[in-house]
Amino acid sequence: TASLLGPLMQRLAGIAPRVRLEIMLPCEEAAQLVMEGQADLTITPEDFLDPEQPAELLCEERQVVVGWQDNPALAGGRISESDFARLGHVAVHVGSNRVPSFADRQLERRIDIACGCFTVVPWLVVGTQRIALMHERLARQLTARFALVLAEVPFAIPLMREMIQYHKAREADEGLRWLRRELKSQAALPLP
């Protein structure tokens, strides 16, 4: 929402000022809401797709390490593998079922704090030695607003494939096609 939809809403205010959207927080029921026609689409990592419904690639996201800009383990925008393992992490677990984020499904780490939303992470790492893993698009936006620094993950981690999924009965819906094009256009813009 913060990294893609926020900037898209700014752009749409100029080109489609009368468009109305309802944006919901990520939840386990998202696919079901699309199936029932209560939601037009969902944006989700590829792991959570409903194989019975159409989906399109929105973007691929790198994971990066985020921490307080005065954290000595992140000096020079780098972190060693040993510091990554030693430091406490802030993890994001989504929804009432506390579904682990993409990063937590890829690796094990020392989690000091678990929260329900990536936009809360800055308040949990600034002023501490804790670090977090998150997708680069949001991390770059947050570093412009908070005393944060980014670092490359010190080992290989797969790209997160963010997907748009919708009900097959809505595939030809021109309004939904337009929204999918606008989302992909926004996602294709260079990172800040």
Coordinates of N, CA, C and O in Angstrom, one line a residue, residues 3 44-48 59-67 77 79 84 89-92 94 100-107 109 118 121 131-140 149-162 191:
S3 N 4.2 1.6 -0.6 CA 5.2 1.7 -1.6 C 4.7 1.8 -3.0 O 5.4 2.4 -3.9
T44 N -0.4 -9.8 -4.2 CA 0.2 -10.8 -3.2 C 1.4 -11.4 -3.7 O 1.6 -11.6 -4.9
P45 N 2.3 -11.9 -2.8 CA 3.5 -12.7 -3.3 C 3.0 -13.9 -4.0 O 1.9 -14.5 -3.7
E46 N 3.7 -14.4 -4.9 CA 3.4 -15.5 -5.8 C 3.0 -16.8 -5.0 O 2.1 -17.5 -5.3
D47 N 3.6 -16.9 -3.8 CA 3.3 -18.1 -2.9 C 1.8 -18.2 -2.5 O 1.3 -19.3 -2.2
F48 N 1.1 -17.1 -2.5 CA -0.3 -17.1 -2.0 C -1.3 -17.1 -3.1 O -2.5 -16.9 -2.9
C59 N 5.5 -7.0 -10.2 CA 6.9 -6.7 -10.2 C 7.7 -7.7 -9.4 O 7.1 -8.6 -8.7
E60 N 9.0 -7.6 -9.5 CA 9.9 -8.5 -8.7 C 10.6 -7.5 -7.8 O 11.1 -6.5 -8.2
E61 N 10.7 -7.9 -6.5 CA 11.3 -7.1 -5.5 C 12.4 -7.8 -4.8 O 12.4 -9.0 -4.4
R62 N 13.5 -7.1 -4.7 CA 14.7 -7.5 -3.9 C 14.4 -7.3 -2.5 O 13.7 -6.3 -2.1
Q63 N 15.0 -8.1 -1.6 CA 14.9 -7.9 -0.2 C 16.2 -7.2 0.2 O 17.3 -7.5 -0.3
V64 N 16.1 -6.3 1.1 CA 17.2 -5.5 1.7 C 17.1 -5.5 3.2 O 16.1 -5.7 3.8
V65 N 18.3 -5.2 3.8 CA 18.4 -5.1 5.2 C 18.1 -3.6 5.5 O 18.7 -2.7 4.9
V66 N 17.3 -3.3 6.5 CA 17.0 -1.9 7.0 C 17.4 -1.8 8.4 O 17.1 -2.7 9.2
G67 N 18.0 -0.7 8.8 CA 18.4 -0.5 10.2 C 18.6 1.0 10.5 O 18.6 1.8 9.5
G77 N 26.6 1.2 4.7 CA 25.6 0.6 4.0 C 25.9 -0.9 3.7 O 25.4 -1.5 2.7
I79 N 26.5 -4.9 5.7 CA 26.4 -5.7 6.9 C 27.0 -7.1 6.7 O 26.8 -7.7 5.6
F84 N 24.5 -10.0 10.7 CA 23.2 -10.3 10.4 C 22.6 -11.4 11.3 O 21.5 -11.3 11.8
H89 N 16.2 -9.1 15.1 CA 15.4 -8.7 13.9 C 14.0 -8.3 14.3 O 13.4 -8.8 15.2
V90 N 13.5 -7.4 13.4 CA 12.0 -7.1 13.5 C 11.4 -7.9 12.3 O 11.9 -7.7 11.2
A91 N 10.5 -8.7 12.6 CA 9.8 -9.5 11.5 C 8.4 -9.0 11.3 O 7.8 -8.5 12.3
V92 N 7.8 -9.2 10.2 CA 6.4 -8.9 9.9 C 5.7 -10.1 9.7 O 6.0 -11.0 8.8
V94 N 1.7 -11.2 8.9 CA 0.5 -10.6 8.4 C -0.7 -11.3 8.8 O -0.8 -12.5 8.8
P100 N 3.9 -15.5 8.1 CA 5.2 -14.9 8.0 C 5.4 -14.2 6.6 O 4.9 -14.7 5.6
S101 N 6.1 -13.1 6.6 CA 6.4 -12.4 5.4 C 7.3 -13.3 4.5 O 7.8 -14.3 4.9
F102 N 7.5 -12.8 3.3 CA 8.3 -13.5 2.3 C 9.7 -13.8 2.8 O 10.1 -14.9 2.7
A103 N 10.3 -12.8 3.5 CA 11.7 -13.0 4.0 C 11.7 -14.2 5.0 O 12.6 -15.0 5.1
D104 N 10.7 -14.2 5.9 CA 10.6 -15.2 6.9 C 10.3 -16.6 6.4 O 10.6 -17.6 7.1
R105 N 9.8 -16.7 5.2 CA 9.6 -18.0 4.6 C 10.9 -18.5 3.9 O 11.0 -19.6 3.5
Q106 N 11.8 -17.6 3.8 CA 13.1 -17.9 3.1 C 14.2 -18.3 4.1 O 15.1 -19.0 3.7
L107 N 14.2 -17.8 5.3 CA 15.3 -18.0 6.2 C 14.9 -18.0 7.6 O 13.8 -17.5 8.0
R109 N 15.9 -16.5 11.5 CA 16.8 -15.5 12.1 C 16.3 -15.2 13.5 O 15.2 -15.7 13.9
F118 N 4.7 -3.7 7.6 CA 6.0 -3.1 7.3 C 6.2 -1.7 7.6 O 7.3 -1.2 7.9
V121 N 7.9 -0.8 10.9 CA 9.2 -1.2 11.2 C 10.2 0.0 11.6 O 11.0 -0.1 12.5
I131 N 17.6 -4.9 13.3 CA 17.5 -4.8 11.8 C 16.2 -5.5 11.3 O 15.6 -6.2 12.1
A132 N 15.9 -5.2 10.1 CA 14.7 -5.9 9.5 C 15.0 -6.2 8.0 O 15.9 -5.5 7.4
L133 N 14.3 -7.1 7.5 CA 14.3 -7.4 6.0 C 13.0 -6.9 5.4 O 12.0 -7.2 6.0
M134 N 13.1 -6.2 4.3 CA 11.9 -5.8 3.6 C 12.2 -5.6 2.2 O 13.3 -5.6 1.7
H135 N 11.1 -5.5 1.4 CA 11.3 -5.3 0.0 C 11.8 -3.9 -0.3 O 11.5 -2.9 0.4
E136 N 12.7 -3.8 -1.3 CA 13.5 -2.6 -1.6 C 12.7 -1.4 -1.9 O 13.0 -0.3 -1.4
R137 N 11.6 -1.5 -2.6 CA 10.8 -0.4 -3.0 C 10.3 0.4 -1.7 O 10.4 1.6 -1.6
L138 N 9.7 -0.3 -0.8 CA 9.3 0.3 0.5 C 10.5 0.8 1.3 O 10.4 1.9 1.8
A139 N 11.5 0.0 1.4 CA 12.7 0.4 2.2 C 13.2 1.8 1.7 O 13.6 2.6 2.5
R140 N 13.3 2.0 0.4 CA 13.9 3.2 -0.1 C 12.9 4.4 0.2 O 13.4 5.5 0.5
V149 N 19.1 3.3 7.2 CA 20.0 3.0 6.1 C 19.7 1.6 5.6 O 19.2 0.8 6.3
L150 N 20.0 1.4 4.3 CA 19.8 0.1 3.7 C 21.1 -0.6 3.5 O 22.1 0.1 3.3
A151 N 21.1 -1.9 3.5 CA 22.3 -2.7 3.2 C 21.8 -3.9 2.4 O 20.7 -4.3 2.5
E152 N 22.7 -4.4 1.5 CA 22.5 -5.6 0.8 C 22.4 -6.8 1.8 O 23.1 -6.8 2.8
V153 N 21.5 -7.7 1.5 CA 21.5 -9.0 2.3 C 22.8 -9.6 2.0 O 23.2 -9.8 0.9
P154 N 23.5 -10.1 3.1 CA 24.9 -10.6 2.9 C 24.9 -12.1 2.4 O 26.0 -12.7 2.5
F155 N 23.9 -12.5 1.8 CA 23.8 -13.9 1.2 C 22.7 -13.9 0.2 O 21.9 -12.9 0.1
A156 N 22.7 -14.9 -0.6 CA 21.6 -15.0 -1.7 C 20.3 -15.2 -1.1 O 20.1 -16.0 -0.2
I157 N 19.3 -14.5 -1.6 CA 17.9 -14.6 -1.2 C 17.1 -14.4 -2.5 O 17.4 -13.5 -3.3
P158 N 16.1 -15.2 -2.7 CA 15.3 -15.1 -4.0 C 14.6 -13.8 -4.1 O 14.3 -13.1 -3.1
L159 N 14.3 -13.4 -5.3 CA 13.4 -12.2 -5.5 C 12.0 -12.6 -5.1 O 11.6 -13.7 -5.3
M160 N 11.3 -11.6 -4.6 CA 9.9 -11.8 -4.3 C 9.1 -11.4 -5.5 O 9.3 -10.3 -6.1
R161 N 8.3 -12.2 -6.0 CA 7.4 -11.9 -7.2 C 6.0 -11.5 -6.7 O 5.3 -12.3 -6.2
E162 N 5.8 -10.2 -6.8 CA 4.5 -9.6 -6.5 C 3.5 -9.8 -7.6 O 3.9 -9.5 -8.8
L191 N 13.0 2.9 -9.1 CA 12.9 3.1 -7.6 C 13.5 4.5 -7.2 O 14.4 5.0 -7.9

